[in-house]
C-alpha cells in the first residue's frame, strides 16, 4: 500500500508518502516539512492564528512536494492518514479538511490519527521493534510514559502534571533571552557549559513516581535570573544546569518504569528526544541497568508526516477507514 500522511497539528505542515505491507513496517518514499520557526520567532512562541493561516498557504505545496519526491501520483495512492488531534484546532483543521477534500474527490479511504500515536510508533520507521514496548514521549505539548501494547492499544503509565518538558525548554530560553524555539538553542549552548554550576531542584511526585512536573524548574530559573545571579554565571552554565535537571527528571521515572515492567528496550520519542544530553544520559542509564535505548533519528523525533502515515497504516491495511464526518479535536485522548 502507498499511504499519504498529512500532519498540521501545531506549527509545522508536513506530508509524507510511505510504502507498507504490514503494520509497523514501512519504507518512507518521501517526508517533507514546511517549518514556521521564522514566522513565530518574533513573538517568542507559537501564535495559533498565524500557524493556521500559514498552513493554508503551505499545505498544498507541501503535499505536492511529497508526491513529487515519492515519484507517484494521487492515482497510485491507496489511502490517506491525517492528524485529527490533539493540537491547535485551527492548525488541525487545515490538514484535516485538505485530507477530507482529497478523499472526497478521489474516493480514497481516510483515517484520522492521534498525533501522540504518531510519536509512539515513529521509532518503527527505522527500527524493527517487538510489541509491547515502553516509550517516553517528550515534546512541546506532551511528556508521558506509555506502554505500546498493540497497534491501537496504548497504556499510559504516567504523565506531566503541568508543563511539558519541551515547553520548559522553550520558556526558559525565552526567560534567558535566547530566542525561539528554545530546545535546540539550549541544547547547543549547554554543550559548552558546566552542568554542575547551578543546582536546580528536581521535582519528584512521591505518590505517583511515574509522573513528571516541570513548572517548578521554570520558576526556579526565573528566580535565579531575577535575584540569584552574581553576574558570573555564564549563559552556557545556566543552560547546562537547567538541562541537566530536566534530563534527570525524565530519566528517573523512565528507568523506574522499565524496572517495574522489566522492559529490555526503552523507546525515546517526540521533539525533545532530539536533545543530545537526554539521549546520552538515558542511553547510559538504560545500559547500566542492562537495557537498551532506541530513539528515532532527529527528523522522525520532531513533528513529521511519515509517523502519521505509519500510525494510520495498520487501519488502512485491514481495510478500515473513518467517515468523512470526522472532526478535529484539540484534546483528543489516546
Ligand atoms: O514533537 P514536536 O516537534 O512538537 C510537538 O508535538 O510539541 O516537539 C517540539 C518541542 C519544542 O518544545 C522544542 O523546543 C523541543 O521539542 N526540542 C528540543 C530539541 N529539539 C526540539 N528540546 C530540547 N533539545 C532539543 N535538541
Ligand atoms: Zn509532536
mmCIF file of C-alpha atoms and ligand atoms in Angstrom:
data_model
loop_
_atom_site.group_PDB
_atom_site.id
_atom_site.type_symbol
_atom_site.label_atom_id
_atom_site.label_comp_id
_atom_site.label_asym_id
_atom_site.label_seq_id
_atom_site.Cartn_x
_atom_site.Cartn_y
_atom_site.Cartn_z
ATOM 1 C CA UNK A 1 0.000 0.000 0.000
ATOM 2 C CA UNK A 2 1.100 3.565 -0.682
ATOM 3 C CA UNK A 3 -0.122 5.896 2.041
ATOM 4 C CA UNK A 4 -0.135 9.677 2.039
ATOM 5 C CA UNK A 5 0.375 11.124 5.531
ATOM 6 C CA UNK A 6 -0.624 14.698 6.426
ATOM 7 C CA UNK A 7 0.288 16.496 9.664
ATOM 8 C CA UNK A 8 -0.576 20.084 10.679
ATOM 9 C CA UNK A 9 -1.347 19.889 14.409
ATOM 10 C CA UNK A 10 0.928 22.695 15.536
ATOM 11 C CA UNK A 11 3.306 24.980 13.641
ATOM 12 C CA UNK A 12 4.710 22.512 11.094
ATOM 13 C CA UNK A 13 2.838 21.473 7.955
ATOM 14 C CA UNK A 14 4.132 18.092 6.850
ATOM 15 C CA UNK A 15 3.390 15.468 4.223
ATOM 16 C CA UNK A 16 4.888 12.051 3.521
ATOM 17 C CA UNK A 17 4.381 9.018 1.334
ATOM 18 C CA UNK A 18 5.142 5.607 2.801
ATOM 19 C CA UNK A 19 5.009 2.152 1.320
ATOM 20 C CA UNK A 20 3.863 -0.639 3.629
ATOM 21 C CA UNK A 21 2.511 -4.153 3.515
ATOM 22 C CA UNK A 22 2.391 -4.997 7.193
ATOM 23 C CA UNK A 23 1.681 -2.976 10.368
ATOM 24 C CA UNK A 24 4.746 -1.243 11.766
ATOM 25 C CA UNK A 25 6.960 -1.875 8.716
ATOM 26 C CA UNK A 26 7.295 0.852 6.131
ATOM 27 C CA UNK A 27 9.624 2.372 3.590
ATOM 28 C CA UNK A 28 9.479 6.156 3.598
ATOM 29 C CA UNK A 29 9.280 7.286 -0.040
ATOM 30 C CA UNK A 30 9.252 10.965 0.965
ATOM 31 C CA UNK A 31 8.818 13.150 4.031
ATOM 32 C CA UNK A 32 8.610 16.935 3.797
ATOM 33 C CA UNK A 33 8.043 19.655 6.372
ATOM 34 C CA UNK A 34 7.196 23.357 5.964
ATOM 35 C CA UNK A 35 8.652 24.885 9.096
ATOM 36 C CA UNK A 36 7.286 28.163 10.523
ATOM 37 C CA UNK A 37 10.008 28.990 13.059
ATOM 38 C CA UNK A 38 10.921 32.200 11.192
ATOM 39 C CA UNK A 39 7.329 33.423 11.466
ATOM 40 C CA UNK A 40 6.857 32.762 15.206
ATOM 41 C CA UNK A 41 10.379 33.725 16.317
ATOM 42 C CA UNK A 42 9.466 37.425 16.582
ATOM 43 C CA UNK A 43 6.794 36.547 19.163
ATOM 44 C CA UNK A 44 8.904 34.122 21.227
ATOM 45 C CA UNK A 45 6.328 31.365 20.837
ATOM 46 C CA UNK A 46 3.698 29.926 18.532
ATOM 47 C CA UNK A 47 0.878 32.306 17.603
ATOM 48 C CA UNK A 48 -2.017 29.920 16.785
ATOM 49 C CA UNK A 49 -3.746 32.271 14.351
ATOM 50 C CA UNK A 50 -0.527 32.749 12.340
ATOM 51 C CA UNK A 51 0.152 28.999 12.395
ATOM 52 C CA UNK A 52 -3.195 28.102 10.828
ATOM 53 C CA UNK A 53 -3.092 30.961 8.294
ATOM 54 C CA UNK A 54 0.326 29.817 7.114
ATOM 55 C CA UNK A 55 -0.798 26.217 6.918
ATOM 56 C CA UNK A 56 -3.480 27.364 4.481
ATOM 57 C CA UNK A 57 -0.707 28.696 2.235
ATOM 58 C CA UNK A 58 1.742 25.798 2.570
ATOM 59 C CA UNK A 59 -0.393 22.672 2.872
ATOM 60 C CA UNK A 60 -0.922 22.109 -0.855
ATOM 61 C CA UNK A 61 2.709 22.772 -1.944
ATOM 62 C CA UNK A 62 3.969 20.512 0.887
ATOM 63 C CA UNK A 63 1.713 17.653 -0.229
ATOM 64 C CA UNK A 64 2.614 18.186 -3.895
ATOM 65 C CA UNK A 65 6.314 18.145 -2.987
ATOM 66 C CA UNK A 66 5.915 14.901 -1.020
ATOM 67 C CA UNK A 67 4.169 13.277 -4.000
ATOM 68 C CA UNK A 68 6.817 14.570 -6.395
ATOM 69 C CA UNK A 69 9.704 13.299 -4.216
ATOM 70 C CA UNK A 70 7.953 9.939 -3.851
ATOM 71 C CA UNK A 71 7.580 9.829 -7.634
ATOM 72 C CA UNK A 72 3.900 8.994 -7.508
ATOM 73 C CA UNK A 73 0.556 10.453 -8.499
ATOM 74 C CA UNK A 74 -2.645 10.578 -6.484
ATOM 75 C CA UNK A 75 -3.939 7.720 -8.635
ATOM 76 C CA UNK A 76 -1.278 5.420 -7.161
ATOM 77 C CA UNK A 77 -2.064 6.290 -3.515
ATOM 78 C CA UNK A 78 -4.150 3.707 -1.621
ATOM 79 C CA UNK A 79 -5.145 5.701 1.455
ATOM 80 C CA UNK A 80 -4.722 8.921 3.421
ATOM 81 C CA UNK A 81 -3.740 9.234 7.089
ATOM 82 C CA UNK A 82 -4.165 12.641 8.701
ATOM 83 C CA UNK A 83 -3.664 14.014 12.212
ATOM 84 C CA UNK A 84 -7.010 14.902 13.806
ATOM 85 C CA UNK A 85 -5.800 15.800 17.324
ATOM 86 C CA UNK A 86 -4.552 16.724 19.821
ATOM 87 C CA UNK A 87 -3.205 20.121 18.842
ATOM 88 C CA UNK A 88 -4.212 23.659 17.920
ATOM 89 C CA UNK A 89 -7.692 23.372 16.480
ATOM 90 C CA UNK A 90 -7.181 25.931 13.700
ATOM 91 C CA UNK A 91 -3.967 24.194 12.628
ATOM 92 C CA UNK A 92 -5.505 20.718 12.786
ATOM 93 C CA UNK A 93 -8.459 21.806 10.659
ATOM 94 C CA UNK A 94 -6.273 22.839 7.721
ATOM 95 C CA UNK A 95 -4.666 19.408 7.272
ATOM 96 C CA UNK A 96 -7.834 17.512 8.101
ATOM 97 C CA UNK A 97 -10.041 19.488 5.711
ATOM 98 C CA UNK A 98 -7.463 19.138 2.952
ATOM 99 C CA UNK A 99 -7.326 15.374 3.527
ATOM 100 C CA UNK A 100 -11.099 15.098 3.519
ATOM 101 C CA UNK A 101 -11.279 17.149 0.313
ATOM 102 C CA UNK A 102 -8.748 14.838 -1.349
ATOM 103 C CA UNK A 103 -10.649 11.781 -0.128
ATOM 104 C CA UNK A 104 -13.958 13.158 -1.367
ATOM 105 C CA UNK A 105 -12.542 13.992 -4.791
ATOM 106 C CA UNK A 106 -10.587 10.770 -5.256
ATOM 107 C CA UNK A 107 -12.708 8.243 -3.399
ATOM 108 C CA UNK A 108 -9.670 7.236 -1.303
ATOM 109 C CA UNK A 109 -10.162 5.986 2.269
ATOM 110 C CA UNK A 110 -9.052 8.388 5.007
ATOM 111 C CA UNK A 111 -8.134 7.661 8.643
ATOM 112 C CA UNK A 112 -7.810 10.244 11.404
ATOM 113 C CA UNK A 113 -4.696 9.732 13.529
ATOM 114 C CA UNK A 114 -3.862 10.775 17.081
ATOM 115 C CA UNK A 115 -0.646 12.841 16.961
ATOM 116 C CA UNK A 116 0.704 11.068 20.059
ATOM 117 C CA UNK A 117 0.160 7.697 18.403
ATOM 118 C CA UNK A 118 2.363 9.015 15.607
ATOM 119 C CA UNK A 119 5.174 9.841 18.053
ATOM 120 C CA UNK A 120 4.759 6.475 19.811
ATOM 121 C CA UNK A 121 5.087 4.489 16.574
ATOM 122 C CA UNK A 122 7.729 6.760 14.930
ATOM 123 C CA UNK A 123 10.680 4.598 16.115
ATOM 124 C CA UNK A 124 9.287 1.743 13.996
ATOM 125 C CA UNK A 125 10.161 3.688 10.837
ATOM 126 C CA UNK A 126 13.843 2.904 11.348
ATOM 127 C CA UNK A 127 13.903 0.045 13.862
ATOM 128 C CA UNK A 128 12.421 -3.420 14.000
ATOM 129 C CA UNK A 129 10.700 -3.373 17.388
ATOM 130 C CA UNK A 130 8.799 -6.048 19.230
ATOM 131 C CA UNK A 131 5.490 -5.054 20.780
ATOM 132 C CA UNK A 132 4.862 -4.482 23.684
ATOM 133 C CA UNK A 133 7.388 -1.734 24.340
ATOM 134 C CA UNK A 134 7.885 1.084 26.822
ATOM 135 C CA UNK A 135 8.074 4.605 25.381
ATOM 136 C CA UNK A 136 8.840 8.021 26.799
ATOM 137 C CA UNK A 137 7.113 10.642 24.621
ATOM 138 C CA UNK A 138 8.528 14.039 25.281
ATOM 139 C CA UNK A 139 7.596 17.019 23.130
ATOM 140 C CA UNK A 140 6.420 20.615 23.255
ATOM 141 C CA UNK A 141 2.916 19.550 24.205
ATOM 142 C CA UNK A 142 3.352 16.186 25.951
ATOM 143 C CA UNK A 143 5.513 14.358 28.432
ATOM 144 C CA UNK A 144 4.320 10.849 29.207
ATOM 145 C CA UNK A 145 5.323 7.227 29.657
ATOM 146 C CA UNK A 146 3.315 4.715 27.643
ATOM 147 C CA UNK A 147 3.305 1.003 27.030
ATOM 148 C CA UNK A 148 2.583 0.287 23.372
ATOM 149 C CA UNK A 149 0.614 -2.932 23.914
ATOM 150 C CA UNK A 150 -0.557 -3.333 20.350
ATOM 151 C CA UNK A 151 -1.385 -1.148 17.348
ATOM 152 C CA UNK A 152 -4.216 0.989 18.681
ATOM 153 C CA UNK A 153 -3.712 -0.084 22.315
ATOM 154 C CA UNK A 154 -1.655 2.262 24.472
ATOM 155 C CA UNK A 155 -1.468 2.223 28.273
ATOM 156 C CA UNK A 156 -0.423 5.448 29.979
ATOM 157 C CA UNK A 157 1.821 4.861 32.998
ATOM 158 C CA UNK A 158 2.400 8.469 33.946
ATOM 159 C CA UNK A 159 2.470 11.983 32.519
ATOM 160 C CA UNK A 160 3.269 15.561 33.386
ATOM 161 C CA UNK A 161 1.131 17.270 35.987
ATOM 162 C CA UNK A 162 1.778 20.690 34.475
ATOM 163 C CA UNK A 163 4.159 21.811 31.714
ATOM 164 C CA UNK A 164 5.595 19.513 29.062
ATOM 165 C CA UNK A 165 9.384 19.232 29.051
ATOM 166 C CA UNK A 166 9.634 20.957 25.645
ATOM 167 C CA UNK A 167 7.544 23.812 26.986
ATOM 168 C CA UNK A 168 10.030 24.191 29.868
ATOM 169 C CA UNK A 169 12.912 24.369 27.361
ATOM 170 C CA UNK A 170 11.086 26.960 25.273
ATOM 171 C CA UNK A 171 10.002 29.084 28.262
ATOM 172 C CA UNK A 172 13.433 29.042 29.894
ATOM 173 C CA UNK A 173 15.079 30.010 26.593
ATOM 174 C CA UNK A 174 12.649 32.921 26.417
ATOM 175 C CA UNK A 175 13.437 33.954 30.026
ATOM 176 C CA UNK A 176 17.135 33.844 29.168
ATOM 177 C CA UNK A 177 16.526 35.908 26.033
ATOM 178 C CA UNK A 178 17.913 33.168 23.806
ATOM 179 C CA UNK A 179 15.237 33.057 21.111
ATOM 180 C CA UNK A 180 12.818 30.529 19.734
ATOM 181 C CA UNK A 181 12.387 27.555 19.582
ATOM 182 C CA UNK A 182 14.362 27.113 22.759
ATOM 183 C CA UNK A 183 15.082 23.394 22.917
ATOM 184 C CA UNK A 184 17.766 23.271 20.274
ATOM 185 C CA UNK A 185 19.311 26.607 21.354
ATOM 186 C CA UNK A 186 19.671 25.422 24.965
ATOM 187 C CA UNK A 187 20.989 22.049 23.809
ATOM 188 C CA UNK A 188 23.696 23.726 21.685
ATOM 189 C CA UNK A 189 24.613 26.271 24.383
ATOM 190 C CA UNK A 190 24.746 23.608 27.104
ATOM 191 C CA UNK A 191 27.425 21.653 25.219
ATOM 192 C CA UNK A 192 29.903 24.360 26.236
ATOM 193 C CA UNK A 193 28.567 24.767 29.792
ATOM 194 C CA UNK A 194 29.171 23.322 33.253
ATOM 195 C CA UNK A 195 26.112 21.264 34.228
ATOM 196 C CA UNK A 196 27.075 21.349 37.901
ATOM 197 C CA UNK A 197 27.325 25.156 38.124
ATOM 198 C CA UNK A 198 23.769 25.693 39.464
ATOM 199 C CA UNK A 199 21.892 23.039 41.408
ATOM 200 C CA UNK A 200 18.241 23.328 40.418
ATOM 201 C CA UNK A 201 15.554 21.471 42.373
ATOM 202 C CA UNK A 202 14.257 18.294 40.735
ATOM 203 C CA UNK A 203 10.562 17.630 41.234
ATOM 204 C CA UNK A 204 9.549 14.163 42.414
ATOM 205 C CA UNK A 205 5.945 13.163 42.953
ATOM 206 C CA UNK A 206 6.104 10.623 45.757
ATOM 207 C CA UNK A 207 2.520 9.419 45.393
ATOM 208 C CA UNK A 208 2.944 8.977 41.614
ATOM 209 C CA UNK A 209 6.613 8.218 40.856
ATOM 210 C CA UNK A 210 5.960 7.809 37.120
ATOM 211 C CA UNK A 211 4.506 11.320 36.793
ATOM 212 C CA UNK A 212 6.515 14.421 35.887
ATOM 213 C CA UNK A 213 6.421 18.118 36.785
ATOM 214 C CA UNK A 214 8.312 20.925 35.055
ATOM 215 C CA UNK A 215 6.651 24.116 36.281
ATOM 216 C CA UNK A 216 8.923 24.340 39.341
ATOM 217 C CA UNK A 217 12.172 24.343 37.402
ATOM 218 C CA UNK A 218 10.895 27.108 35.138
ATOM 219 C CA UNK A 219 10.126 29.239 38.227
ATOM 220 C CA UNK A 220 13.495 28.336 39.742
ATOM 221 C CA UNK A 221 15.283 29.629 36.630
ATOM 222 C CA UNK A 222 13.136 32.783 36.653
ATOM 223 C CA UNK A 223 14.013 33.424 40.323
ATOM 224 C CA UNK A 224 17.666 32.696 39.692
ATOM 225 C CA UNK A 225 17.698 35.216 36.852
ATOM 226 C CA UNK A 226 15.831 37.790 38.944
ATOM 227 C CA UNK A 227 17.931 37.670 42.075
ATOM 228 C CA UNK A 228 20.147 34.649 42.268
ATOM 229 C CA UNK A 229 22.897 35.501 39.826
ATOM 230 C CA UNK A 230 26.138 37.060 40.916
ATOM 231 C CA UNK A 231 26.577 38.162 37.347
ATOM 232 C CA UNK A 232 29.214 35.481 36.999
ATOM 233 C CA UNK A 233 27.083 32.592 35.801
ATOM 234 C CA UNK A 234 27.572 32.251 32.084
ATOM 235 C CA UNK A 235 24.531 31.523 29.918
ATOM 236 C CA UNK A 236 26.267 28.270 28.881
ATOM 237 C CA UNK A 237 26.469 27.114 32.514
ATOM 238 C CA UNK A 238 22.892 28.123 33.270
ATOM 239 C CA UNK A 239 21.636 26.296 30.165
ATOM 240 C CA UNK A 240 23.661 23.192 31.036
ATOM 241 C CA UNK A 241 22.489 23.196 34.672
ATOM 242 C CA UNK A 242 18.840 23.661 33.709
ATOM 243 C CA UNK A 243 19.056 20.978 31.025
ATOM 244 C CA UNK A 244 20.703 18.562 33.442
ATOM 245 C CA UNK A 245 17.842 18.934 35.939
ATOM 246 C CA UNK A 246 15.212 18.382 33.215
ATOM 247 C CA UNK A 247 17.081 15.363 31.874
ATOM 248 C CA UNK A 248 17.340 13.789 35.331
ATOM 249 C CA UNK A 249 13.624 14.406 35.933
ATOM 250 C CA UNK A 250 12.928 12.488 32.714
ATOM 251 C CA UNK A 251 15.443 9.690 33.268
ATOM 252 C CA UNK A 252 14.422 8.702 36.815
ATOM 253 C CA UNK A 253 10.730 7.819 36.185
ATOM 254 C CA UNK A 254 11.633 6.175 32.870
ATOM 255 C CA UNK A 255 14.153 3.815 34.462
ATOM 256 C CA UNK A 256 11.687 3.154 37.311
ATOM 257 C CA UNK A 257 9.016 2.199 34.766
ATOM 258 C CA UNK A 258 11.451 -0.022 32.857
ATOM 259 C CA UNK A 259 12.300 -1.857 36.087
ATOM 260 C CA UNK A 260 8.646 -2.213 37.007
ATOM 261 C CA UNK A 261 7.840 -3.743 33.604
ATOM 262 C CA UNK A 262 11.201 -5.424 33.161
ATOM 263 C CA UNK A 263 11.377 -3.765 29.754
ATOM 264 C CA UNK A 264 14.531 -4.766 27.806
ATOM 265 C CA UNK A 265 14.129 -1.840 25.414
ATOM 266 C CA UNK A 266 13.246 1.761 26.182
ATOM 267 C CA UNK A 267 11.945 3.980 23.391
ATOM 268 C CA UNK A 268 12.561 7.724 23.429
ATOM 269 C CA UNK A 269 10.420 9.786 21.060
ATOM 270 C CA UNK A 270 8.941 13.277 20.459
ATOM 271 C CA UNK A 271 10.647 16.600 19.747
ATOM 272 C CA UNK A 272 12.686 16.721 22.971
ATOM 273 C CA UNK A 273 14.086 13.274 22.087
ATOM 274 C CA UNK A 274 16.321 15.308 19.765
ATOM 275 C CA UNK A 275 18.128 16.602 22.884
ATOM 276 C CA UNK A 276 21.695 15.332 22.844
ATOM 277 C CA UNK A 277 22.122 15.189 26.625
ATOM 278 C CA UNK A 278 18.812 13.359 27.149
ATOM 279 C CA UNK A 279 19.778 10.777 24.519
ATOM 280 C CA UNK A 280 23.206 10.261 26.078
ATOM 281 C CA UNK A 281 22.029 10.124 29.701
ATOM 282 C CA UNK A 282 19.064 7.856 29.072
ATOM 283 C CA UNK A 283 21.212 5.516 26.966
ATOM 284 C CA UNK A 284 23.802 5.425 29.746
ATOM 285 C CA UNK A 285 21.205 4.808 32.489
ATOM 286 C CA UNK A 286 19.489 2.130 30.410
ATOM 287 C CA UNK A 287 22.768 0.371 29.662
ATOM 288 C CA UNK A 288 23.844 0.456 33.317
ATOM 289 C CA UNK A 289 20.568 -1.320 34.030
ATOM 290 C CA UNK A 290 21.022 -3.958 31.309
ATOM 291 C CA UNK A 291 18.563 -2.320 28.904
ATOM 292 C CA UNK A 292 18.912 -0.578 25.552
ATOM 293 C CA UNK A 293 17.661 2.756 24.340
ATOM 294 C CA UNK A 294 16.135 3.204 20.906
ATOM 295 C CA UNK A 295 15.361 6.681 19.573
ATOM 296 C CA UNK A 296 14.373 7.814 16.086
ATOM 297 C CA UNK A 297 16.771 9.998 14.122
ATOM 298 C CA UNK A 298 16.137 13.731 14.535
ATOM 299 C CA UNK A 299 13.826 14.091 11.543
ATOM 300 C CA UNK A 300 11.438 11.488 12.977
ATOM 301 C CA UNK A 301 11.663 12.825 16.564
ATOM 302 C CA UNK A 302 10.148 16.203 15.759
ATOM 303 C CA UNK A 303 6.787 16.567 14.042
ATOM 304 C CA UNK A 304 6.648 14.824 10.671
ATOM 305 C CA UNK A 305 4.054 13.128 8.497
ATOM 306 C CA UNK A 306 5.856 9.791 7.984
ATOM 307 C CA UNK A 307 4.967 8.861 11.581
ATOM 308 C CA UNK A 308 1.338 9.853 10.940
ATOM 309 C CA UNK A 309 1.216 7.713 7.778
ATOM 310 C CA UNK A 310 2.698 4.789 9.718
ATOM 311 C CA UNK A 311 0.240 5.253 12.598
ATOM 312 C CA UNK A 312 -2.678 5.288 10.166
ATOM 313 C CA UNK A 313 -1.402 2.389 8.078
ATOM 314 C CA UNK A 314 -2.397 -0.533 10.308
ATOM 315 C CA UNK A 315 -6.032 0.505 10.000
ATOM 316 C CA UNK A 316 -5.847 1.138 6.248
ATOM 317 C CA UNK A 317 -4.075 -2.220 5.750
ATOM 318 C CA UNK A 318 -7.024 -4.048 7.255
ATOM 319 C CA UNK A 319 -9.487 -2.145 5.087
ATOM 320 C CA UNK A 320 -10.661 0.174 7.829
ATOM 321 C CA UNK A 321 -11.360 3.892 7.374
ATOM 322 C CA UNK A 322 -13.143 6.832 9.018
ATOM 323 C CA UNK A 323 -16.271 8.592 7.788
ATOM 324 C CA UNK A 324 -15.759 11.993 6.165
ATOM 325 C CA UNK A 325 -17.620 13.471 9.133
ATOM 326 C CA UNK A 326 -14.549 13.103 11.433
ATOM 327 C CA UNK A 327 -13.647 16.374 13.074
ATOM 328 C CA UNK A 328 -10.551 17.940 14.579
ATOM 329 C CA UNK A 329 -10.271 17.526 18.346
ATOM 330 C CA UNK A 330 -7.891 19.827 20.231
ATOM 331 C CA UNK A 331 -7.812 17.499 23.263
ATOM 332 C CA UNK A 332 -8.205 14.124 21.545
ATOM 333 C CA UNK A 333 -7.348 11.492 24.156
ATOM 334 C CA UNK A 334 -5.200 8.496 23.290
HETATM 335 O O1 LIG B 1 7.265 16.921 18.773
HETATM 336 P P1 LIG B 1 7.488 18.359 18.468
HETATM 337 O O2 LIG B 1 8.164 18.697 17.147
HETATM 338 O O3 LIG B 1 6.136 19.152 18.511
HETATM 339 C C1 LIG B 1 5.141 18.865 19.467
HETATM 340 O O4 LIG B 1 4.332 17.928 19.215
HETATM 341 O O5 LIG B 1 5.185 19.526 20.522
HETATM 342 O O6 LIG B 1 8.330 18.978 19.679
HETATM 343 C C2 LIG B 1 8.712 20.323 19.723
HETATM 344 C C3 LIG B 1 9.442 20.573 21.019
HETATM 345 C C4 LIG B 1 9.760 22.045 21.267
HETATM 346 O O7 LIG B 1 9.395 22.356 22.602
HETATM 347 C C5 LIG B 1 11.271 22.123 21.077
HETATM 348 O O8 LIG B 1 11.882 23.139 21.848
HETATM 349 C C6 LIG B 1 11.693 20.742 21.540
HETATM 350 O O9 LIG B 1 10.720 19.876 21.014
HETATM 351 N N1 LIG B 1 13.024 20.383 21.033
HETATM 352 C C7 LIG B 1 14.098 20.196 21.833
HETATM 353 C C8 LIG B 1 15.202 19.935 20.976
HETATM 354 N N2 LIG B 1 14.750 19.966 19.681
HETATM 355 C C9 LIG B 1 13.417 20.239 19.739
HETATM 356 N N3 LIG B 1 14.204 20.227 23.165
HETATM 357 C C10 LIG B 1 15.425 20.005 23.688
HETATM 358 N N4 LIG B 1 16.533 19.773 22.954
HETATM 359 C C11 LIG B 1 16.472 19.713 21.603
HETATM 360 N N5 LIG B 1 17.561 19.472 20.871
HETATM 361 ZN ZN1 LIG B 2 4.656 16.345 18.217
#
